[in-house]
mmCIF file of C-alpha atoms in Angstrom:
data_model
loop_
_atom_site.group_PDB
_atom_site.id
_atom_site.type_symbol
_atom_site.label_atom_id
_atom_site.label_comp_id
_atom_site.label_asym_id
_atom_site.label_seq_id
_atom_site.Cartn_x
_atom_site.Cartn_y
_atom_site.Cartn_z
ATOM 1 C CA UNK A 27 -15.612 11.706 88.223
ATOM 2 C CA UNK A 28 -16.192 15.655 88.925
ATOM 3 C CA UNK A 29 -13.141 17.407 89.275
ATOM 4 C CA UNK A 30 -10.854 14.858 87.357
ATOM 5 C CA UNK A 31 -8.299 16.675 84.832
ATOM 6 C CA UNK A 32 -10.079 15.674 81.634
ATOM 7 C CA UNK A 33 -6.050 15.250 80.087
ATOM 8 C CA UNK A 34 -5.499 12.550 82.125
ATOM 9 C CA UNK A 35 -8.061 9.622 81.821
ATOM 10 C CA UNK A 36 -8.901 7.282 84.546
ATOM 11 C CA UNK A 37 -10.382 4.029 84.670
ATOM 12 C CA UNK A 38 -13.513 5.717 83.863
ATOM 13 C CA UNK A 39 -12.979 7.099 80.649
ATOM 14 C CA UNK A 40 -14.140 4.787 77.638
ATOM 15 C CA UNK A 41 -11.647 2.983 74.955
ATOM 16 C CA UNK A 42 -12.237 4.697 71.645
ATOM 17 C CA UNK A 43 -14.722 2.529 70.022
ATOM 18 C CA UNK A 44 -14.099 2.677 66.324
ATOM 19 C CA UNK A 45 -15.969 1.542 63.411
ATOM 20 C CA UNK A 46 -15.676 -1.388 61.436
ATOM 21 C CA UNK A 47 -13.079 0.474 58.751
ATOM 22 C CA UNK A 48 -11.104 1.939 61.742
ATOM 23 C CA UNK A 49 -12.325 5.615 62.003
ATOM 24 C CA UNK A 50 -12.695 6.608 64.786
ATOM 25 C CA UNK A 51 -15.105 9.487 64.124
ATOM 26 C CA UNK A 52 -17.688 6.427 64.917
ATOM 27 C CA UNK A 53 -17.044 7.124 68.825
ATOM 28 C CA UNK A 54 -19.908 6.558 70.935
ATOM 29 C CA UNK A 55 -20.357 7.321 74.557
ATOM 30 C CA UNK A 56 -19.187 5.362 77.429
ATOM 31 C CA UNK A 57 -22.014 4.296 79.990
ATOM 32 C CA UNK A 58 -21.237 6.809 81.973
ATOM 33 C CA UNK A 59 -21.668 9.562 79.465
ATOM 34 C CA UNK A 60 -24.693 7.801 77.999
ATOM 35 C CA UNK A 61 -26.332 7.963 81.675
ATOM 36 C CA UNK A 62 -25.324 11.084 82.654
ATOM 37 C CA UNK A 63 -27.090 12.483 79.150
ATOM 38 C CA UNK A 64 -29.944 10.283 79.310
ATOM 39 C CA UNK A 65 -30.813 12.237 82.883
ATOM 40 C CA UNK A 66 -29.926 15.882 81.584
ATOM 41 C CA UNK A 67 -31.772 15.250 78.378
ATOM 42 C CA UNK A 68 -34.739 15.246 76.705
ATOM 43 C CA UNK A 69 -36.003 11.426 75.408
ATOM 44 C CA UNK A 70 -37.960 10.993 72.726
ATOM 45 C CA UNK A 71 -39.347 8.572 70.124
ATOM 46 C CA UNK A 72 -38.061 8.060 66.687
ATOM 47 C CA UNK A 73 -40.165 6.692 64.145
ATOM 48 C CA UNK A 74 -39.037 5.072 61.165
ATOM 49 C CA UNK A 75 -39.207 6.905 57.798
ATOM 50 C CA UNK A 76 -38.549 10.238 60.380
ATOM 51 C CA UNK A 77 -36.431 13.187 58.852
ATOM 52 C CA UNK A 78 -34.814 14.601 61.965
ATOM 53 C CA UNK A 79 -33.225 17.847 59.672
ATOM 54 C CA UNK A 80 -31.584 17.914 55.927
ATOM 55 C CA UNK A 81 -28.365 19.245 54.998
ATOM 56 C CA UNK A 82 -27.959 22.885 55.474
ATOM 57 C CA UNK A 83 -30.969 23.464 57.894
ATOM 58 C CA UNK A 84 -29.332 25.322 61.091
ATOM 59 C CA UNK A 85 -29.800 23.414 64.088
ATOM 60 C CA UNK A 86 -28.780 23.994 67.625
ATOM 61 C CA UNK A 87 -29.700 20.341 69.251
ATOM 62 C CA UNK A 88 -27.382 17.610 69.426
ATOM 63 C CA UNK A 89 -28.525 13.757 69.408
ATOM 64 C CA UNK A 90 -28.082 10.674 71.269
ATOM 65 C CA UNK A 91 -29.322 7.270 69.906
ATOM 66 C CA UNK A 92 -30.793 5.193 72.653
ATOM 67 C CA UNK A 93 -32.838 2.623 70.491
ATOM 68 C CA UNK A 94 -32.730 1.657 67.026
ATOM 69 C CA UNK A 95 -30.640 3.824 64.256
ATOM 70 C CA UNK A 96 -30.341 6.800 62.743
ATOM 71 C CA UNK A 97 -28.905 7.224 58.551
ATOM 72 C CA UNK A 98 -26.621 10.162 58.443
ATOM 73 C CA UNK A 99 -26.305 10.992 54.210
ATOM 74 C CA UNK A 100 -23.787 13.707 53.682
ATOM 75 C CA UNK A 101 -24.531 13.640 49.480
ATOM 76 C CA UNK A 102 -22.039 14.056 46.875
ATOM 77 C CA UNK A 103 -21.117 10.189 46.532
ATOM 78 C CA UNK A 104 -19.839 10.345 50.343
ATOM 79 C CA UNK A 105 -19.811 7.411 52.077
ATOM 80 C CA UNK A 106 -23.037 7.576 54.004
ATOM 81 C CA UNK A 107 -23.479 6.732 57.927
ATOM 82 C CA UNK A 108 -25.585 4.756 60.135
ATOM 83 C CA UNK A 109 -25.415 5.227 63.714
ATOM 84 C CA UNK A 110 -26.599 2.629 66.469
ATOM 85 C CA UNK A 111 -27.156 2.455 70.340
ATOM 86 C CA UNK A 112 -24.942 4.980 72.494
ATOM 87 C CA UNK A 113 -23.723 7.008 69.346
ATOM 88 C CA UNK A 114 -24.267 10.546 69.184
ATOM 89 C CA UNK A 115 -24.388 13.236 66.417
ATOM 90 C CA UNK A 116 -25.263 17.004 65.497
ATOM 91 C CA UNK A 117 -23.137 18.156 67.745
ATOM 92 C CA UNK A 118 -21.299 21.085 66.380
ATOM 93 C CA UNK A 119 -24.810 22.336 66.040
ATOM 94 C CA UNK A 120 -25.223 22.218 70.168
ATOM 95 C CA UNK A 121 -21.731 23.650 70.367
ATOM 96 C CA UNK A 122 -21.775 26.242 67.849
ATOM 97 C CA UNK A 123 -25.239 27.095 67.406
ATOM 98 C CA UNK A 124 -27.241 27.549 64.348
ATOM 99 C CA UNK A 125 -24.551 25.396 62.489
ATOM 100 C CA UNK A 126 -25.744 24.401 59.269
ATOM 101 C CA UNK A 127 -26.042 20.285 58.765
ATOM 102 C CA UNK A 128 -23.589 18.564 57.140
ATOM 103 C CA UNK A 129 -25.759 15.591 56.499
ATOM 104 C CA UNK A 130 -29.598 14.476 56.082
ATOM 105 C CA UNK A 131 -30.107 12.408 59.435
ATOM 106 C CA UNK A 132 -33.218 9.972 58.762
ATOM 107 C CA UNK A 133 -34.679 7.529 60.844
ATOM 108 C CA UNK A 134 -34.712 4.253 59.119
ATOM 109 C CA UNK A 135 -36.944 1.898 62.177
ATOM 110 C CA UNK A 136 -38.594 2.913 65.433
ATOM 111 C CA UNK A 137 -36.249 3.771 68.227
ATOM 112 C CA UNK A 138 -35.297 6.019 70.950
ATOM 113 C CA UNK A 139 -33.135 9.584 70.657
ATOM 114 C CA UNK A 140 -32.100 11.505 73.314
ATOM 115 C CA UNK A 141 -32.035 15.441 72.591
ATOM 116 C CA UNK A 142 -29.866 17.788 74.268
ATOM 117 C CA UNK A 143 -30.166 21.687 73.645
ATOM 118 C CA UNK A 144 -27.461 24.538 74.818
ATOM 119 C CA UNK A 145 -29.402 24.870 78.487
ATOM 120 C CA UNK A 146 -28.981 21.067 79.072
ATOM 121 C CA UNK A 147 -25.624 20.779 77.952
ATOM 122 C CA UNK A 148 -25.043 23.452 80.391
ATOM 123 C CA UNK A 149 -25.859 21.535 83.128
ATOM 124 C CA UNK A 150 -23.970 18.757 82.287
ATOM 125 C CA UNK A 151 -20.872 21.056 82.176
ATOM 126 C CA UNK A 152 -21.129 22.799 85.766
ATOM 127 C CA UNK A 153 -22.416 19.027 87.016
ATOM 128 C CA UNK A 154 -19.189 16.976 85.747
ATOM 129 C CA UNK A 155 -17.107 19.050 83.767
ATOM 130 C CA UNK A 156 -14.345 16.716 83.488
ATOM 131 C CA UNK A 157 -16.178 13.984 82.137
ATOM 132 C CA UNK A 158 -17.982 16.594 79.711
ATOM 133 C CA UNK A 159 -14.315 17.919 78.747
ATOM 134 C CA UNK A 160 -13.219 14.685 77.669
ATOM 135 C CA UNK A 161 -16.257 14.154 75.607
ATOM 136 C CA UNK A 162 -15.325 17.190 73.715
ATOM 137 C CA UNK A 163 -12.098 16.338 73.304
ATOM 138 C CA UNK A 164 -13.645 13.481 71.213
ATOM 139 C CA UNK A 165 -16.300 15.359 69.528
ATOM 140 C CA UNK A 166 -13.275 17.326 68.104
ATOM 141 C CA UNK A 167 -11.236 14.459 67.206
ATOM 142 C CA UNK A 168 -14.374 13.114 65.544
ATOM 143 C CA UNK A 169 -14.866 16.432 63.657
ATOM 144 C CA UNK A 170 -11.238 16.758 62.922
ATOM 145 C CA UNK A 171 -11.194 13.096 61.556
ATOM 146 C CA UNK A 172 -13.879 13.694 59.430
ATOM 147 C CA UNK A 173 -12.376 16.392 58.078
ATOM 148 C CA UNK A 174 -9.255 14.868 57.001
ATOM 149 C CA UNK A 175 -11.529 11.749 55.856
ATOM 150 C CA UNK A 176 -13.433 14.622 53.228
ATOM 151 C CA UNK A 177 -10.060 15.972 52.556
ATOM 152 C CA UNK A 178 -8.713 12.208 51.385
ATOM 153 C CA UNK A 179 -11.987 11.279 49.728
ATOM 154 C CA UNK A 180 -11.782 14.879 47.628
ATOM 155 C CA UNK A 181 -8.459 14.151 47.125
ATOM 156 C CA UNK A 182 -8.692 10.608 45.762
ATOM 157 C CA UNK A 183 -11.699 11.727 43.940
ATOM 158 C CA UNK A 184 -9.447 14.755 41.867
ATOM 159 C CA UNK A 185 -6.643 12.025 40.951
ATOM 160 C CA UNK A 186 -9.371 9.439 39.727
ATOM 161 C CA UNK A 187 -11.128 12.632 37.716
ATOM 162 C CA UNK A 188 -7.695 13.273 36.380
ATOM 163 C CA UNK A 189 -6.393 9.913 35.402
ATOM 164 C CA UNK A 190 -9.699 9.580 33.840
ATOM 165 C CA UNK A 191 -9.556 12.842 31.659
ATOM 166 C CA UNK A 192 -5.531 11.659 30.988
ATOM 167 C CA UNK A 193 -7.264 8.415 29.978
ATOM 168 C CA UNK A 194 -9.584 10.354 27.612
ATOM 169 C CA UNK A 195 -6.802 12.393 26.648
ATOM 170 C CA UNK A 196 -4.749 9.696 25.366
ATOM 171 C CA UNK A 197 -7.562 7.877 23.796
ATOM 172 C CA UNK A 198 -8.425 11.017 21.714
ATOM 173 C CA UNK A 199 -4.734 11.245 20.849
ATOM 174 C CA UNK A 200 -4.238 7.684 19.725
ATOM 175 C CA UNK A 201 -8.106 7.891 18.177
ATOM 176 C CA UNK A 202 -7.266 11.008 16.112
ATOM 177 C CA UNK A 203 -3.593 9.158 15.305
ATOM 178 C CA UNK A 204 -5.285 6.067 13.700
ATOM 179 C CA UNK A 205 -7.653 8.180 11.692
ATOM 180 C CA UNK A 206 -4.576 9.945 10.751
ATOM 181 C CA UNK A 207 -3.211 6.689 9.467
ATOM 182 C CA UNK A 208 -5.990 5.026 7.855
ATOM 183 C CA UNK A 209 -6.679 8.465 6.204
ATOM 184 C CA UNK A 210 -2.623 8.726 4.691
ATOM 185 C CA UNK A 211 -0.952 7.099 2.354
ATOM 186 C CA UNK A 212 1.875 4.545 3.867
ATOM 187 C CA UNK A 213 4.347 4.803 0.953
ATOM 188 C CA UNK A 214 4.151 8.455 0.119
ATOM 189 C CA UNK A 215 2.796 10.478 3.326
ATOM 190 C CA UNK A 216 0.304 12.254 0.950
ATOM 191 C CA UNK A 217 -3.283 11.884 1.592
ATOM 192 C CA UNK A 218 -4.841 8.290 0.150
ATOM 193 C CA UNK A 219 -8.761 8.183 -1.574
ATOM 194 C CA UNK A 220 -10.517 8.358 2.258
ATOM 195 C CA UNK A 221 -8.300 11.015 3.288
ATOM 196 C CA UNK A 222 -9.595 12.859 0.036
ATOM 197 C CA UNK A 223 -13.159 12.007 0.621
ATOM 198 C CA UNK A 224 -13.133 13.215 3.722
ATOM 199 C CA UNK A 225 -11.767 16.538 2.178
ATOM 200 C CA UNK A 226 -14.215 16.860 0.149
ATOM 201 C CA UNK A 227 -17.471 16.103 2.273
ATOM 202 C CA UNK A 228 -15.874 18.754 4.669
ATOM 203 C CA UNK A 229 -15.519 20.851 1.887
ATOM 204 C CA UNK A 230 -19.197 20.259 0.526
ATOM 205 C CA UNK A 231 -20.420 20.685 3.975
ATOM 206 C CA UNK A 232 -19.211 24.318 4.416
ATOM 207 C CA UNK A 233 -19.770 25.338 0.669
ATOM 208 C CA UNK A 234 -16.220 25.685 0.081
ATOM 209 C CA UNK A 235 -15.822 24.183 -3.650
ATOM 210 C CA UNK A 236 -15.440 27.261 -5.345
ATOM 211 C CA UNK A 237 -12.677 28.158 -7.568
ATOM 212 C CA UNK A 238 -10.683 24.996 -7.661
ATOM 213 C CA UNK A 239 -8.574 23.230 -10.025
ATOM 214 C CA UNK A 240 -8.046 19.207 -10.082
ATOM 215 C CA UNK A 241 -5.121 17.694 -11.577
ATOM 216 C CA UNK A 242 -4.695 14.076 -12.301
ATOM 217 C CA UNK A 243 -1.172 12.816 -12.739
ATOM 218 C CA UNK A 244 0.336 9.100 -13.781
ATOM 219 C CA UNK A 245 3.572 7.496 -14.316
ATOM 220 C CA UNK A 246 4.545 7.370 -17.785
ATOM 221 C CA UNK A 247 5.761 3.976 -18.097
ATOM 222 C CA UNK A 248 5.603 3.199 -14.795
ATOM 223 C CA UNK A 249 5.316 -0.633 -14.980
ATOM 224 C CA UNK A 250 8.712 -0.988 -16.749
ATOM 225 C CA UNK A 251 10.519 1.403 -13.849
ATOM 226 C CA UNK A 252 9.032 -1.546 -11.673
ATOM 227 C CA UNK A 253 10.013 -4.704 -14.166
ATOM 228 C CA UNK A 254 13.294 -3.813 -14.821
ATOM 229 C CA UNK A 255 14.701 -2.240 -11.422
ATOM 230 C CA UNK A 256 12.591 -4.271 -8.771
ATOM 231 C CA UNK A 257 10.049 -2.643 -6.379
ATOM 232 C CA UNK A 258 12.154 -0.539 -4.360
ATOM 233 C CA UNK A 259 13.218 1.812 -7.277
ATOM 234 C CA UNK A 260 9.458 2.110 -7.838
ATOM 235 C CA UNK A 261 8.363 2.979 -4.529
ATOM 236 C CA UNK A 262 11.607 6.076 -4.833
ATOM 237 C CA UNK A 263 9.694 6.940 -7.894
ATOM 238 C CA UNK A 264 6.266 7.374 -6.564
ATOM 239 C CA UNK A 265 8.241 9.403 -3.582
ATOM 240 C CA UNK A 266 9.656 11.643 -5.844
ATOM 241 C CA UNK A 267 6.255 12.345 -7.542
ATOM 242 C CA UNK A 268 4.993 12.906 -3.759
ATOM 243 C CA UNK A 269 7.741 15.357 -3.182
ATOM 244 C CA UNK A 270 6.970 17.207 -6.473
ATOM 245 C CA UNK A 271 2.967 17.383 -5.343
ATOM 246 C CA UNK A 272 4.029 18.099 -1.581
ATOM 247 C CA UNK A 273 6.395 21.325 -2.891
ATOM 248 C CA UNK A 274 4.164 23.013 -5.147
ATOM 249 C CA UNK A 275 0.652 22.495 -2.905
ATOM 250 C CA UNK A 276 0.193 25.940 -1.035
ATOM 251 C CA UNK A 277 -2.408 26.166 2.241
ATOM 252 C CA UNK A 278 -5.748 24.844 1.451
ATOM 253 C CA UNK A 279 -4.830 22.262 -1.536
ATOM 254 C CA UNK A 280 -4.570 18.746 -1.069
ATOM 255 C CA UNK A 281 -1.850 16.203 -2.470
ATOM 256 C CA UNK A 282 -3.513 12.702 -3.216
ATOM 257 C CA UNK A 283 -2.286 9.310 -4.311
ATOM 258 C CA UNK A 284 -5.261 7.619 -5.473
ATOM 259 C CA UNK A 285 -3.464 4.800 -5.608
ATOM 260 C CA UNK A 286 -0.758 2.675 -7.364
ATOM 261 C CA UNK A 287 0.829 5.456 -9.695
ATOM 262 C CA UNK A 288 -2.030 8.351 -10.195
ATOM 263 C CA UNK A 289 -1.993 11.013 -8.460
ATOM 264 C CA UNK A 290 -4.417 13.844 -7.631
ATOM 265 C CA UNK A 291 -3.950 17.622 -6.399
ATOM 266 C CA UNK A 292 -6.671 19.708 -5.800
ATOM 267 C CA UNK A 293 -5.892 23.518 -5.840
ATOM 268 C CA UNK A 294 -6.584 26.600 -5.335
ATOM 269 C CA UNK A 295 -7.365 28.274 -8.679
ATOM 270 C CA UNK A 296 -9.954 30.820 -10.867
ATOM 271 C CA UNK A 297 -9.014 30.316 -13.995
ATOM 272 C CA UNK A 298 -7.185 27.811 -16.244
ATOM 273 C CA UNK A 299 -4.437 29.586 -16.382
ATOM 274 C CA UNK A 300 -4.111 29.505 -12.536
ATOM 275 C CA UNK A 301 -4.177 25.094 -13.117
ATOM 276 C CA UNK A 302 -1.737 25.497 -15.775
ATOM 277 C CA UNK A 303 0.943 26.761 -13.821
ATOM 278 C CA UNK A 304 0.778 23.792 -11.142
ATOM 279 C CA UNK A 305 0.781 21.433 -13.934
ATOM 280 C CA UNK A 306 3.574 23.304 -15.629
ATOM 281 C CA UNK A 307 5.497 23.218 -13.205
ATOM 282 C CA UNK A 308 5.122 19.856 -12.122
ATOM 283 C CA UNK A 309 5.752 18.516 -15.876
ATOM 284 C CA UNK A 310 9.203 20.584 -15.884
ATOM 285 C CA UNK A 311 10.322 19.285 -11.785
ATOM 286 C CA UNK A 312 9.925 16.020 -13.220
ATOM 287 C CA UNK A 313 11.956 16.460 -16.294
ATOM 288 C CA UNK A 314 14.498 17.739 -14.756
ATOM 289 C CA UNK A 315 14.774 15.242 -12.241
ATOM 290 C CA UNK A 316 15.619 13.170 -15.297
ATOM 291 C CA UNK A 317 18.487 15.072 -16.740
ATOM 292 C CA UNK A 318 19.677 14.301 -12.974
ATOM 293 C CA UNK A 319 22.921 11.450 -13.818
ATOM 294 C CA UNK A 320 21.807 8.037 -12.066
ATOM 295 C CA UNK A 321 21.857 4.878 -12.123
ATOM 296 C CA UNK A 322 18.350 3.145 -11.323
ATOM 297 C CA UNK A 323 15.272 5.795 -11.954
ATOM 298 C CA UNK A 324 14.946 9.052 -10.030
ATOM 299 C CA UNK A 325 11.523 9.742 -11.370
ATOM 300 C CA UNK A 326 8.955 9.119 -14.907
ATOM 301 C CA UNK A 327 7.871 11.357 -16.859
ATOM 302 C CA UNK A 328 4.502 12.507 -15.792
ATOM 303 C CA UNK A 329 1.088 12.616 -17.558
ATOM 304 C CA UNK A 330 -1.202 15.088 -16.477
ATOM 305 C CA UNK A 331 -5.192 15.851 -16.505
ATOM 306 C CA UNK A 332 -6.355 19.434 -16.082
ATOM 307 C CA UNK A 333 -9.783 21.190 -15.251
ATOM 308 C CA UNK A 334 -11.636 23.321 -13.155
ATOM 309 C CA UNK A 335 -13.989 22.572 -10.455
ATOM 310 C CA UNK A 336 -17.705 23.416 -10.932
ATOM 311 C CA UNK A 337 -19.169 23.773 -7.388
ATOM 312 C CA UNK A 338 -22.406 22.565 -8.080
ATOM 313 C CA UNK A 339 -21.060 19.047 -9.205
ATOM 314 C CA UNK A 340 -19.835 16.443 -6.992
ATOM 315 C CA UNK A 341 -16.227 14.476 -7.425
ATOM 316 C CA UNK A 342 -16.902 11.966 -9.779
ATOM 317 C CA UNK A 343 -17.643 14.312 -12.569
ATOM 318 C CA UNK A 344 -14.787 16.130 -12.028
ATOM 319 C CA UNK A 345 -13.034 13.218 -11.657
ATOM 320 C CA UNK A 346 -14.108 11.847 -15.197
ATOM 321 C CA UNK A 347 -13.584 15.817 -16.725
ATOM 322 C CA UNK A 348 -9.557 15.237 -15.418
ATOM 323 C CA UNK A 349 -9.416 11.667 -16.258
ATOM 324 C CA UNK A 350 -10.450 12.343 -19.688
ATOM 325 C CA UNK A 351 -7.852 14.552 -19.868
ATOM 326 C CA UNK A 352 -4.778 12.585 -18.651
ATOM 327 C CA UNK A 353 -6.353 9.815 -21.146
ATOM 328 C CA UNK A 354 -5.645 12.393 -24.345
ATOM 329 C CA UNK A 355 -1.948 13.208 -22.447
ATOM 330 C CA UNK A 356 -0.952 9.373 -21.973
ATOM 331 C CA UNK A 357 -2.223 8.749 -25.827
ATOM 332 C CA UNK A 358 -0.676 11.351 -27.214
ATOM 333 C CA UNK A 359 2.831 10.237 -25.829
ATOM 334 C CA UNK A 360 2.786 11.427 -22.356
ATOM 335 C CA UNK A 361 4.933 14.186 -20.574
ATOM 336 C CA UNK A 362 2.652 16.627 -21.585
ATOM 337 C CA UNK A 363 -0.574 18.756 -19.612
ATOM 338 C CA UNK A 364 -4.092 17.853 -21.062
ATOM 339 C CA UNK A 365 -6.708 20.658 -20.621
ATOM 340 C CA UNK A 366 -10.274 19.113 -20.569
ATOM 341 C CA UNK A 367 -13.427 21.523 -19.950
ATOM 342 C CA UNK A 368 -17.191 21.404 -20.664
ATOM 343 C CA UNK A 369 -16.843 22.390 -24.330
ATOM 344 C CA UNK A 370 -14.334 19.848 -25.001
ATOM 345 C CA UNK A 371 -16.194 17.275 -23.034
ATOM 346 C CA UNK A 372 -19.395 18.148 -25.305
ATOM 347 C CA UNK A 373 -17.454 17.503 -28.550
ATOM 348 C CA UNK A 374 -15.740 14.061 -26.867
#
């Protein structure tokens, strides 16, 4: 074969062999390749459990496997390697020099290597330089191939990474979604008793119950709105009242329905003064809602429970301080503001 123009293969030159998925960086020497390395080289044993280098050592020898294996393990969740008879590898370290590994090459049972350095590789150039010319022709397709194999495999590997964070992504948004739900009233919008709660823990949790006011409000007469004009008018009511709460609640207060026609809103207030003029004005929206002409209900008048929150109590006492409150409003008639504090509560 010396002298042949390594661009134009004759009989000589091998088929590409390629590995069992088709790549055809698996190439492995034709016979006469094999022999012609086997005489310029260096043979030596392999033994099994053998480390022949690690990834980033710098090597300048390049490898021929004449018996047994060798495990190539390039890391990173890359497919790994194993190399039989006739196949060769580490050759960019042979043709570079001092190249640092790509892979950990391991010997996994006894077997034969054959090792060429850059003075025997010489020798095989000025002895048949065509046949050596096409063999680097292939150990740059091979290195090219492999390459563009990373390149796919890093590729595939960013759009599974990213349809898994979309995944997450959407999972969070339809996670955070239902807790919106089961923490909102259907009916109204306004927050229902869990949404509260959870207000409040957070609240209790970063010490944040000072000066608050908590208003209970209820339906005067509710049940009648509901007996006489059917469901649907009632539900308009109890979105009216929403509205009312929704309108007057500044940043930082929360709108409740506690469920069927009470009502909570939590505020921000110092004094009871500061309460008063939510409830006030709640009282006086609804009322005039009513002067409103119509013909099935707009809105009830409104009872309402007053008082301030002491934050070194938990909800249900001022819960029962409000509640006793709107009791006194809705016996003494309703549409009216009940004020209830710890003196009054003392003299209850």
């Amino acid at each position: 074969m010396k002298g042949e123009n390594a661009a134009s293969p004759t009989r000589d030159e091998p088929a590409q062999r390629t590995a069992p998925n088709g790549d055809l960086a698996a190439a492995a020497l034709t016979a006469d390749e094999f022999a012609l390395f086997a005489q310029v080289g260096r043979m030596r044993r392999a033994y099994a459990g053998e480390v022949l280098f690690r990834r980033g050592d710098l090597g300048t020898t390049m490898y021929v496997v004449s018996k047994g294996a060798v495990e190539l393990d390039f890391g990173d969740d890359l497919i790994a390697k194993r190399l039989g008879p006739n196949e060769f590898f580490g050759e960019l370290g042979l043709l570079i020099g001092d190249h640092a590994r790509s892979a950990d090459a391991t010997v996994p049972v006894d077997g034969m290597l054959i090792e060429l350095r850059a003075e025997e590789f010489q020798r095989l150039v000025d002895r048949e330089p065509g046949l050596v010319s096409y063999f680097l022709r292939r150990a740059i397709m091979r290195v090219v191939l492999n390459e563009q194999g990373l390149i796919r495999r890093l590729r595939r590997r960013n759009h599974d990474l990213q349809s898994a964070l979309d995944s997450l992504r959407a999972t969070a948004a339809q996670l955070n979604q239902t807790e919106a739900l089961i923490r909102t009233d259907e009916l109204t919008g306004l927050f229902n008793r869990r949404g509260l709660a959870k207000h409040l823990q957070d609240r209790h949790r970063n010490g944040s119950t000072h000066g608050l006011g908590l208003l209970l409000i209820d339906c005067d007469r509710f049940k009648a709105v509901n007996d006489d004009h059917g469901h649907l008018a009632g539900d308009r009511v109890l979105q009216a009242v929403a509205h009312i709460l929704r309108s007057v609640a500044g940043n930082g207060d929360i709108a409740c329905r506690l469920g069927g026609d009470e009502f909570a809103l939590l505020v921000k207030a110092d004094s009871r003064d500061d309460v008063m003029r939510y409830a006030d004005f709640i009282v006086s929206t609804a009322h005039g809602l009513l002067q409103m002409p119509h013909t099935t209900p707009l809105i009830c008048t409104l009872s309402l429970g007053a008082c301030l929150v002491a934050p070194d109590t938990q909800w249900n006492d001022w819960y029962a301080h409000a509640d006793a409150a709107l009791y006194r409003a809705k016996r003494l008639g309703g549409n009216r503001v009940e004020w209830q504090d710890d003196a009054l509560a003392a003299t209850a």
